[in-house]
Short mmCIF file of C-alpha atoms in Angstrom, two decimals:
data_model
loop_
_atom_site.label_atom_id
_atom_site.label_comp_id
_atom_site.label_asym_id
_atom_site.label_seq_id
_atom_site.Cartn_x
_atom_site.Cartn_y
_atom_site.Cartn_z
CA UNK V 2 -24.61 -5.30 8.30
CA UNK V 3 -24.48 -8.67 9.99
CA UNK V 4 -21.13 -10.09 11.01
CA UNK V 5 -19.53 -12.15 8.23
CA UNK V 6 -18.28 -15.53 9.35
CA UNK V 7 -15.88 -17.85 7.60
CA UNK V 8 -15.98 -21.59 8.29
CA UNK V 9 -13.02 -23.36 9.87
CA UNK V 10 -12.09 -24.80 6.45
CA UNK V 11 -12.42 -21.34 4.92
CA UNK V 12 -10.18 -19.82 7.61
CA UNK V 13 -7.58 -22.53 7.03
CA UNK V 14 -7.70 -21.85 3.29
CA UNK V 15 -7.24 -18.11 3.96
CA UNK V 16 -4.22 -18.86 6.15
CA UNK V 17 -2.66 -20.98 3.38
CA UNK V 18 -3.18 -18.14 0.88
CA UNK V 19 -1.66 -15.68 3.36
CA UNK V 20 1.34 -17.98 3.87
CA UNK V 21 1.80 -18.19 0.08
CA UNK V 22 1.74 -14.40 -0.18
CA UNK V 23 4.37 -14.06 2.53
CA UNK V 24 6.50 -16.72 0.85
CA UNK V 25 6.28 -14.97 -2.53
CA UNK V 26 7.40 -11.66 -1.00
CA UNK V 27 9.34 -11.50 2.23
CA UNK V 28 8.35 -7.82 2.39
CA UNK V 29 4.75 -8.79 3.21
CA UNK V 30 4.29 -8.92 6.96
CA UNK V 31 0.56 -8.52 7.38
CA UNK V 32 -2.58 -9.71 5.62
CA UNK V 33 -6.09 -9.01 6.83
CA UNK V 34 -9.56 -9.86 5.59
CA UNK V 35 -12.22 -7.61 7.05
CA UNK V 36 -15.80 -6.66 6.31
CA UNK V 37 -16.73 -3.56 4.35
CA UNK V 38 -18.18 -2.16 7.55
CA UNK V 39 -14.87 -2.53 9.39
CA UNK V 40 -14.79 -5.82 11.34
CA UNK V 41 -11.74 -8.09 11.17
CA UNK V 42 -12.48 -11.64 9.97
CA UNK V 43 -9.17 -13.45 9.34
CA UNK V 44 -5.63 -12.16 9.82
CA UNK V 45 -2.01 -13.19 9.64
CA UNK V 46 0.55 -10.77 11.07
CA UNK V 47 4.27 -11.32 11.59
CA UNK V 48 4.22 -8.67 14.31
CA UNK V 49 1.66 -7.39 16.78
CA UNK V 50 -0.84 -5.06 15.12
CA UNK V 51 -4.35 -3.93 16.11
CA UNK V 52 -6.49 -5.93 13.65
CA UNK V 53 -9.79 -4.38 14.73
CA UNK V 54 -8.48 -0.82 14.32
CA UNK V 55 -6.86 -1.62 10.97
CA UNK V 56 -10.08 -3.27 9.74
CA UNK V 57 -12.13 -0.20 10.64
CA UNK V 58 -9.69 2.24 9.08
CA UNK V 59 -9.12 0.25 5.88
CA UNK V 60 -12.86 -0.11 5.38
CA UNK V 61 -13.11 3.68 5.51
CA UNK V 62 -10.11 4.15 3.21
CA UNK V 63 -11.59 1.80 0.60
CA UNK V 64 -15.00 3.50 0.83
CA UNK V 65 -13.31 6.86 0.32
CA UNK V 66 -11.34 5.54 -2.66
CA UNK V 67 -14.53 4.20 -4.21
CA UNK V 68 -16.30 7.53 -3.69
CA UNK V 69 -13.38 9.47 -5.19
CA UNK V 70 -13.36 7.19 -8.24
CA UNK V 71 -17.08 7.78 -8.81
CA UNK V 72 -16.76 11.56 -8.36
CA UNK V 73 -13.79 11.61 -10.76
CA UNK V 74 -15.94 9.74 -13.30
CA UNK V 75 -13.53 6.77 -13.22
CA UNK V 76 -16.11 4.14 -12.27
CA UNK V 77 -14.76 1.46 -9.93
CA UNK V 78 -11.87 1.77 -7.51
CA UNK V 79 -9.66 -1.31 -7.77
CA UNK V 80 -6.99 -0.63 -5.17
CA UNK V 81 -6.19 1.91 -2.55
CA UNK V 82 -2.45 2.10 -2.08
CA UNK V 83 -1.00 3.98 0.86
CA UNK V 84 2.74 4.54 0.55
CA UNK V 85 4.38 5.28 3.86
CA UNK V 86 7.95 6.01 4.89
CA UNK V 87 8.37 2.38 5.99
CA UNK V 88 6.24 0.55 3.44
CA UNK V 89 2.95 0.07 1.68
CA UNK V 90 -0.61 -0.83 2.54
CA UNK V 91 -2.73 -2.17 -0.32
CA UNK V 92 -6.46 -2.50 0.13
CA UNK V 93 -9.02 -3.87 -2.27
CA UNK V 94 -12.49 -5.31 -2.25
CA UNK V 95 -12.77 -9.07 -1.93
CA UNK V 96 -16.26 -10.09 -2.96
CA UNK V 97 -19.20 -7.87 -2.05
CA UNK V 98 -18.83 -7.76 1.72
CA UNK V 99 -15.11 -8.32 2.29
CA UNK V 100 -11.92 -6.27 2.05
CA UNK V 101 -8.36 -7.59 1.69
CA UNK V 102 -5.51 -5.53 3.14
CA UNK V 103 -1.84 -6.34 2.58
CA UNK V 104 0.88 -4.64 4.61
CA UNK V 105 4.46 -4.68 3.29
CA UNK V 106 7.83 -3.14 4.05
CA UNK V 107 9.38 -0.42 1.90
CA UNK V 108 11.65 -2.93 0.12
CA UNK V 109 8.59 -4.46 -1.57
CA UNK V 110 8.41 -4.38 -5.34
CA UNK V 111 5.07 -2.64 -5.89
CA UNK V 112 4.38 -4.48 -9.15
CA UNK V 113 5.04 -7.81 -7.48
CA UNK V 114 2.84 -6.77 -4.57
CA UNK V 115 0.00 -5.99 -7.01
CA UNK V 116 0.43 -9.35 -8.69
CA UNK V 117 0.50 -11.30 -5.42
CA UNK V 118 -2.53 -9.44 -4.12
CA UNK V 119 -4.58 -9.89 -7.32
CA UNK V 120 -3.78 -13.59 -7.38
CA UNK V 121 -4.77 -13.96 -3.72
CA UNK V 122 -8.09 -12.17 -4.29
CA UNK V 123 -8.91 -14.49 -7.19
CA UNK V 124 -8.16 -17.58 -5.09
CA UNK V 125 -10.03 -16.29 -2.07
CA UNK V 126 -13.07 -15.07 -4.01
CA UNK V 127 -13.41 -18.45 -5.69
CA UNK V 128 -13.24 -20.39 -2.43
CA UNK V 129 -15.14 -18.14 -0.01
CA UNK V 130 -18.90 -18.23 -0.30
#
């Protein structure tokens, strides 16, 4: 797959959406858009994290979730949620070639996190071509 590029205006729009997400939930401390084949595109982290490694791993996690959904005869995978001892990682497809990953602390309200993430995907999908 060729590298996906987002224009400067598109990257600025992504950053504003990321900022909104982090404002809506102070538990969110990382947001990443990557390609389905595992390359980071745009990120906003409140702490140092390896974007390229996360992009590669989350691409694989989403692909696995999609495969499991098909094998379980449940059609499309909407989210992959990884609950960890210190928080959550939500990953979902954003358009055909992009993946959105949201990283949040354990004090996050999971329902609120879903809502924020769904809203962000709708905004981003509409704006990104």
